[in-house]
Amino acid sequence: GSATTCGANLCLDLGDPMNQDLTAAGGALVVDSDTDTIMVVRVSDTQVAALSAICTHSGCENLYTESSKTLDCPCHGSQFSLTGTVLRGPARRPLKVYSASLANNIITVTLG
Ligand code: FES
């Protein structure tokens, strides 16, 4: 994905071909902020979610699974909900969640 800083936030322009995975419900992609690697998910036509993509077990990058709406770690099988909750270990700590919104074809991820 392609994100730009906008004020203190990250903005993803859905008109950018790099972000086309987020133009339809069920899509997801990963973008970097200065301090984290963030999974951005198009939950529905109107809703988006953003949370750290980095597994709290040993730091692998989670993958998004649309059928279960979960982040799944390819390294040792941890699973997290879109609210960051651990659904399956070995991870014990939740993922950091960012507030995210969609307006005017721009997804804004609040980093603060
Ligand atoms: Fe994710 Fe181990 S690093 S389960």
PDB file of C-alpha atoms and ligand atoms in Angstrom:
ATOM      1  CA  GLY A   1       0.000   0.000   0.000  1.00  0.00           C
ATOM      2  CA  SER A   2       0.878   3.644  -0.291  1.00  0.00           C
ATOM      3  CA  ALA A   3       0.291   6.000   2.614  1.00  0.00           C
ATOM      4  CA  THR A   4       1.209   9.634   3.090  1.00  0.00           C
ATOM      5  CA  THR A   5       1.404  11.611   6.291  1.00  0.00           C
ATOM      6  CA  CYS A   6      -1.431  14.072   6.749  1.00  0.00           C
ATOM      7  CA  GLY A   7      -0.977  16.096   9.886  1.00  0.00           C
ATOM      8  CA  ALA A   8      -0.290  13.581  12.664  1.00  0.00           C
ATOM      9  CA  ASN A   9      -2.069  10.821  10.765  1.00  0.00           C
ATOM     10  CA  LEU A  10      -1.571   8.468   7.873  1.00  0.00           C
ATOM     11  CA  CYS A  11      -3.755   8.892   4.808  1.00  0.00           C
ATOM     12  CA  LEU A  12      -4.389   6.346   2.078  1.00  0.00           C
ATOM     13  CA  ASP A  13      -5.845   7.635  -1.156  1.00  0.00           C
ATOM     14  CA  LEU A  14      -8.103   4.956  -2.595  1.00  0.00           C
ATOM     15  CA  GLY A  15      -7.625   6.499  -6.025  1.00  0.00           C
ATOM     16  CA  ASP A  16      -3.981   5.425  -5.891  1.00  0.00           C
ATOM     17  CA  PRO A  17      -3.565   2.089  -7.731  1.00  0.00           C
ATOM     18  CA  MET A  18      -1.202   0.982  -4.942  1.00  0.00           C
ATOM     19  CA  ASN A  19      -4.204   0.998  -2.604  1.00  0.00           C
ATOM     20  CA  GLN A  20      -6.705  -0.734  -4.857  1.00  0.00           C
ATOM     21  CA  ASP A  21      -6.980  -3.689  -2.470  1.00  0.00           C
ATOM     22  CA  LEU A  22      -8.882  -1.367  -0.145  1.00  0.00           C
ATOM     23  CA  THR A  23     -11.468  -0.233  -2.672  1.00  0.00           C
ATOM     24  CA  ALA A  24     -13.813  -3.147  -1.980  1.00  0.00           C
ATOM     25  CA  ALA A  25     -15.088  -4.684   1.243  1.00  0.00           C
ATOM     26  CA  GLY A  26     -12.942  -7.601   2.360  1.00  0.00           C
ATOM     27  CA  GLY A  27      -9.677  -6.120   1.152  1.00  0.00           C
ATOM     28  CA  ALA A  28      -6.659  -5.391   3.290  1.00  0.00           C
ATOM     29  CA  LEU A  29      -3.142  -4.150   2.920  1.00  0.00           C
ATOM     30  CA  VAL A  30      -0.118  -3.255   4.984  1.00  0.00           C
ATOM     31  CA  VAL A  31       1.437   0.187   5.265  1.00  0.00           C
ATOM     32  CA  ASP A  32       4.321   1.473   7.345  1.00  0.00           C
ATOM     33  CA  SER A  33       4.213   4.385   9.730  1.00  0.00           C
ATOM     34  CA  ASP A  34       7.360   5.759  11.366  1.00  0.00           C
ATOM     35  CA  THR A  35       6.841   3.484  14.341  1.00  0.00           C
ATOM     36  CA  ASP A  36       4.765   0.513  13.241  1.00  0.00           C
ATOM     37  CA  THR A  37       3.655  -1.705  10.404  1.00  0.00           C
ATOM     38  CA  ILE A  38      -0.108  -1.377  10.129  1.00  0.00           C
ATOM     39  CA  MET A  39      -2.735  -3.662   8.641  1.00  0.00           C
ATOM     40  CA  VAL A  40      -5.563  -1.606   7.143  1.00  0.00           C
ATOM     41  CA  VAL A  41      -8.773  -3.539   6.482  1.00  0.00           C
ATOM     42  CA  ARG A  42     -11.815  -2.521   4.454  1.00  0.00           C
ATOM     43  CA  VAL A  43     -14.368  -4.172   6.713  1.00  0.00           C
ATOM     44  CA  SER A  44     -17.426  -3.057   4.748  1.00  0.00           C
ATOM     45  CA  ASP A  45     -18.436  -0.384   2.271  1.00  0.00           C
ATOM     46  CA  THR A  46     -18.369   2.199   5.038  1.00  0.00           C
ATOM     47  CA  GLN A  47     -16.122   0.762   7.745  1.00  0.00           C
ATOM     48  CA  VAL A  48     -12.371   0.409   7.963  1.00  0.00           C
ATOM     49  CA  ALA A  49     -10.085  -0.936  10.676  1.00  0.00           C
ATOM     50  CA  ALA A  50      -6.385  -0.481  11.345  1.00  0.00           C
ATOM     51  CA  LEU A  51      -4.167  -2.344  13.757  1.00  0.00           C
ATOM     52  CA  SER A  52      -0.566  -3.291  14.176  1.00  0.00           C
ATOM     53  CA  ALA A  53       0.367  -6.062  11.763  1.00  0.00           C
ATOM     54  CA  ILE A  54       3.224  -7.200  13.984  1.00  0.00           C
ATOM     55  CA  CYS A  55       2.499 -10.309  16.018  1.00  0.00           C
ATOM     56  CA  THR A  56       3.022  -9.729  19.737  1.00  0.00           C
ATOM     57  CA  HIS A  57       4.542 -13.191  20.150  1.00  0.00           C
ATOM     58  CA  SER A  58       7.838 -12.877  18.297  1.00  0.00           C
ATOM     59  CA  GLY A  59       7.298 -10.147  15.768  1.00  0.00           C
ATOM     60  CA  CYS A  60       6.271 -11.881  12.563  1.00  0.00           C
ATOM     61  CA  GLU A  61       3.950  -9.995  10.221  1.00  0.00           C
ATOM     62  CA  ASN A  62       0.355 -11.179  10.431  1.00  0.00           C
ATOM     63  CA  LEU A  63      -1.771 -11.883   7.369  1.00  0.00           C
ATOM     64  CA  TYR A  64      -5.428 -10.923   7.049  1.00  0.00           C
ATOM     65  CA  THR A  65      -7.997 -13.677   6.570  1.00  0.00           C
ATOM     66  CA  GLU A  66     -11.220 -12.306   5.130  1.00  0.00           C
ATOM     67  CA  SER A  67     -13.347 -15.409   5.776  1.00  0.00           C
ATOM     68  CA  SER A  68     -12.792 -15.207   9.540  1.00  0.00           C
ATOM     69  CA  LYS A  69     -12.015 -11.451   9.730  1.00  0.00           C
ATOM     70  CA  THR A  70      -8.873 -12.234  11.683  1.00  0.00           C
ATOM     71  CA  LEU A  71      -5.181 -11.510  11.584  1.00  0.00           C
ATOM     72  CA  ASP A  72      -3.275 -14.760  11.465  1.00  0.00           C
ATOM     73  CA  CYS A  73       0.393 -15.193  12.210  1.00  0.00           C
ATOM     74  CA  PRO A  74       2.218 -17.456   9.763  1.00  0.00           C
ATOM     75  CA  CYS A  75       5.047 -18.191  12.223  1.00  0.00           C
ATOM     76  CA  HIS A  76       3.427 -20.026  15.144  1.00  0.00           C
ATOM     77  CA  GLY A  77      -0.297 -19.724  14.511  1.00  0.00           C
ATOM     78  CA  SER A  78      -1.455 -16.893  16.748  1.00  0.00           C
ATOM     79  CA  GLN A  79      -4.763 -15.346  15.738  1.00  0.00           C
ATOM     80  CA  PHE A  80      -6.180 -11.905  16.529  1.00  0.00           C
ATOM     81  CA  SER A  81      -9.549 -10.257  16.041  1.00  0.00           C
ATOM     82  CA  LEU A  82      -9.978  -6.909  14.292  1.00  0.00           C
ATOM     83  CA  THR A  83     -10.148  -5.323  17.743  1.00  0.00           C
ATOM     84  CA  GLY A  84      -6.698  -6.738  18.483  1.00  0.00           C
ATOM     85  CA  THR A  85      -7.852  -9.409  20.933  1.00  0.00           C
ATOM     86  CA  VAL A  86      -5.852 -12.624  21.056  1.00  0.00           C
ATOM     87  CA  LEU A  87      -8.114 -15.426  19.822  1.00  0.00           C
ATOM     88  CA  ARG A  88      -5.393 -18.049  19.800  1.00  0.00           C
ATOM     89  CA  GLY A  89      -1.869 -18.128  21.219  1.00  0.00           C
ATOM     90  CA  PRO A  90       0.988 -18.468  21.683  1.00  0.00           C
ATOM     91  CA  ALA A  91       0.701 -14.646  21.613  1.00  0.00           C
ATOM     92  CA  ARG A  92      -0.607 -13.291  24.910  1.00  0.00           C
ATOM     93  CA  ARG A  93      -0.742  -9.538  24.346  1.00  0.00           C
ATOM     94  CA  PRO A  94      -3.289  -7.824  22.095  1.00  0.00           C
ATOM     95  CA  LEU A  95      -2.374  -5.948  18.942  1.00  0.00           C
ATOM     96  CA  LYS A  96      -2.333  -2.160  19.080  1.00  0.00           C
ATOM     97  CA  VAL A  97      -5.450  -0.773  17.445  1.00  0.00           C
ATOM     98  CA  TYR A  98      -5.631   2.560  15.629  1.00  0.00           C
ATOM     99  CA  SER A  99      -8.775   4.476  14.908  1.00  0.00           C
ATOM    100  CA  ALA A 100      -9.469   4.644  11.202  1.00  0.00           C
ATOM    101  CA  SER A 101     -12.101   6.327   9.092  1.00  0.00           C
ATOM    102  CA  LEU A 102     -13.140   6.549   5.482  1.00  0.00           C
ATOM    103  CA  ALA A 103     -14.334   9.750   3.844  1.00  0.00           C
ATOM    104  CA  ASN A 104     -14.052  11.215   0.351  1.00  0.00           C
ATOM    105  CA  ASN A 105     -12.200   8.131  -0.892  1.00  0.00           C
ATOM    106  CA  ILE A 106      -9.450   8.652   1.692  1.00  0.00           C
ATOM    107  CA  ILE A 107      -8.770   6.324   4.611  1.00  0.00           C
ATOM    108  CA  THR A 108      -7.322   8.177   7.585  1.00  0.00           C
ATOM    109  CA  VAL A 109      -5.460   6.204  10.266  1.00  0.00           C
ATOM    110  CA  THR A 110      -4.997   8.130  13.490  1.00  0.00           C
ATOM    111  CA  LEU A 111      -1.531   7.442  14.846  1.00  0.00           C
ATOM    112  CA  GLY A 112      -1.764   9.258  18.183  1.00  0.00           C
TER     113      GLY A 112
HETATM  114 FE1  FES B   1       3.356 -14.830  15.741  1.00  0.00          FE
HETATM  115 FE2  FES B   1       4.927 -16.551  17.026  1.00  0.00          FE
HETATM  116  S1  FES B   1       5.499 -14.687  16.019  1.00  0.00           S
HETATM  117  S2  FES B   1       2.812 -16.676  16.703  1.00  0.00           S
END
